């Protein structure tokens, strides 16, 4: 249980940092989670649609549209036509939003990477396996 409690402590601290970032930048905490979802989709080469975002955030269509509208008004997200299917609208995180996130979260990420640098390959693999399996447990449980 000590590892579960440590994982919870890390997620709580990360959530507090997300809330602080949102407050400093005139956003709702859900907006920050939306940006993270969109960045994750981009890294995975997944088409970032409103439907994908709504599903990942557990929002209905109206809630998803409200989040996208807020992020677009703030200049953090752009709606762009899909090059392969001009009927489909994709969501793109703007470079300025990425820079803003890097300025705030960069030192934390650099600190975590520094910690990981002190681990050997087998230790990093064990951490990766644990986090991947833990994520799978949470992802497999239906949301309330």
Coordinates of C-alpha atoms in Angstrom, one line a residue:
X1 CA 0.0 0.0 0.0
X2 CA 2.9 2.4 0.5
X3 CA 3.4 2.5 -3.3
X4 CA -0.3 3.2 -3.8
X5 CA -0.1 6.0 -1.3
X6 CA 3.0 7.5 -2.9
X7 CA 1.3 7.3 -6.3
X8 CA -1.7 9.1 -4.9
X9 CA 0.5 11.8 -3.3
X10 CA 2.2 12.4 -6.7
X11 CA -1.1 12.6 -8.5
X12 CA -2.6 15.0 -5.8
X13 CA 0.5 17.2 -6.1
X14 CA 0.4 17.2 -9.9
X15 CA -3.4 18.1 -9.7
X16 CA -2.6 21.0 -7.4
X17 CA 0.1 22.2 -9.9
X18 CA -2.4 21.9 -12.8
X19 CA -4.9 24.0 -10.8
X20 CA -2.3 26.6 -10.1
X21 CA -1.3 26.7 -13.8
X22 CA -5.0 27.1 -14.7
X23 CA -5.6 29.9 -12.2
X24 CA -2.4 31.8 -13.3
X25 CA -3.5 31.6 -16.9
X26 CA -7.3 32.4 -16.7
X27 CA -8.3 28.8 -17.4
X28 CA -10.5 26.2 -15.7
X29 CA -8.7 23.1 -14.4
X30 CA -10.7 21.1 -17.1
X31 CA -9.1 23.3 -19.7
X32 CA -5.6 22.1 -18.6
X33 CA -6.7 18.5 -18.6
X34 CA -8.0 19.1 -22.2
X35 CA -4.7 20.5 -23.3
X36 CA -2.9 17.5 -21.8
X37 CA -5.3 15.2 -23.7
X38 CA -4.7 17.0 -26.9
X39 CA -0.9 16.9 -26.5
X40 CA -1.1 13.2 -25.7
X41 CA -3.2 12.6 -28.8
X42 CA -0.6 14.5 -30.9
X43 CA 2.3 12.4 -29.4
X44 CA 0.3 9.2 -30.2
X45 CA -0.5 10.5 -33.8
X46 CA -4.2 10.2 -33.0
X47 CA -6.6 12.6 -34.7
X48 CA -7.7 15.0 -32.0
X49 CA -11.4 15.6 -32.5
X50 CA -14.0 17.0 -30.2
X51 CA -15.4 13.5 -29.8
X52 CA -12.0 12.1 -28.7
X53 CA -11.6 15.0 -26.3
X54 CA -15.1 14.6 -24.8
X55 CA -14.6 10.9 -24.3
X56 CA -11.2 11.4 -22.6
X57 CA -12.6 14.1 -20.3
X58 CA -15.9 12.4 -19.7
X59 CA -17.8 15.4 -21.0
X60 CA -21.0 15.6 -23.1
X61 CA -21.1 17.5 -26.4
X62 CA -22.1 20.8 -24.9
X63 CA -19.4 20.6 -22.2
X64 CA -16.7 19.7 -24.7
X65 CA -17.7 22.6 -27.0
X66 CA -17.5 25.0 -24.0
X67 CA -14.0 23.8 -23.2
X68 CA -12.8 24.0 -26.8
X69 CA -14.4 27.5 -27.2
X70 CA -12.6 28.7 -24.0
X71 CA -9.3 27.4 -25.2
X72 CA -9.7 28.8 -28.6
X73 CA -10.6 32.3 -27.2
X74 CA -7.5 32.2 -25.1
X75 CA -5.4 31.3 -28.2
X76 CA -4.4 27.9 -26.8
X77 CA -6.2 25.7 -29.4
X78 CA -7.1 26.0 -33.0
X79 CA -9.8 24.2 -35.0
X80 CA -8.3 23.0 -38.3
X81 CA -9.8 21.0 -41.1
X82 CA -8.5 17.5 -41.5
X83 CA -6.2 17.3 -44.6
X84 CA -7.6 13.9 -45.5
X85 CA -11.3 14.5 -44.8
X86 CA -12.2 18.2 -45.2
X87 CA -15.5 17.5 -43.4
X88 CA -13.7 16.7 -40.1
X89 CA -12.4 19.3 -37.7
X90 CA -9.3 18.6 -35.7
X91 CA -8.0 20.4 -32.6
X92 CA -4.4 21.6 -32.5
X93 CA -2.6 23.0 -29.5
X94 CA -1.0 26.2 -30.5
X95 CA 2.8 26.7 -30.1
X96 CA 2.3 29.6 -27.6
X97 CA 0.3 27.3 -25.3
X98 CA 3.0 24.7 -25.5
X99 CA 5.6 27.3 -24.6
X100 CA 3.4 28.5 -21.7
X101 CA 3.1 25.0 -20.4
X102 CA 6.8 24.4 -20.7
X103 CA 7.6 27.6 -18.8
X104 CA 5.5 26.4 -15.9
X105 CA 5.9 22.6 -15.9
X106 CA 9.4 22.5 -17.4
X107 CA 11.3 22.7 -14.2
X108 CA 9.1 19.9 -12.7
X109 CA 9.6 17.7 -15.7
X110 CA 13.3 18.4 -15.7
X111 CA 13.4 17.4 -12.0
X112 CA 11.6 14.1 -12.8
X113 CA 14.0 13.4 -15.7
X114 CA 16.9 14.1 -13.4
X115 CA 15.5 11.5 -11.0
X116 CA 15.1 9.0 -13.8
X117 CA 18.7 9.6 -14.9
X118 CA 19.8 8.2 -11.6
X119 CA 18.0 4.9 -12.4
X120 CA 19.6 2.2 -14.4
X121 CA 17.8 0.7 -17.4
X122 CA 16.2 -2.2 -15.4
X123 CA 14.9 0.2 -12.8
X124 CA 13.4 2.5 -15.4
X125 CA 11.8 -0.5 -17.1
X126 CA 10.3 -1.6 -13.7
X127 CA 8.9 1.9 -13.2
X128 CA 7.5 1.9 -16.7
X129 CA 5.9 -1.5 -16.3
X130 CA 4.3 -0.4 -13.0
X131 CA 2.9 2.9 -14.3
X132 CA 1.7 1.3 -17.5
X133 CA -0.1 -1.5 -15.6
X134 CA -1.5 1.0 -13.1
X135 CA -2.8 3.2 -15.9
X136 CA -4.4 0.1 -17.5
X137 CA -6.2 -0.6 -14.3
X138 CA -7.7 2.9 -14.1
X139 CA -8.5 3.0 -17.8
X140 CA -10.3 -0.4 -17.7
X141 CA -12.6 0.7 -14.9
X142 CA -15.9 2.3 -16.1
X143 CA -16.1 6.0 -15.1
X144 CA -19.0 6.9 -12.8

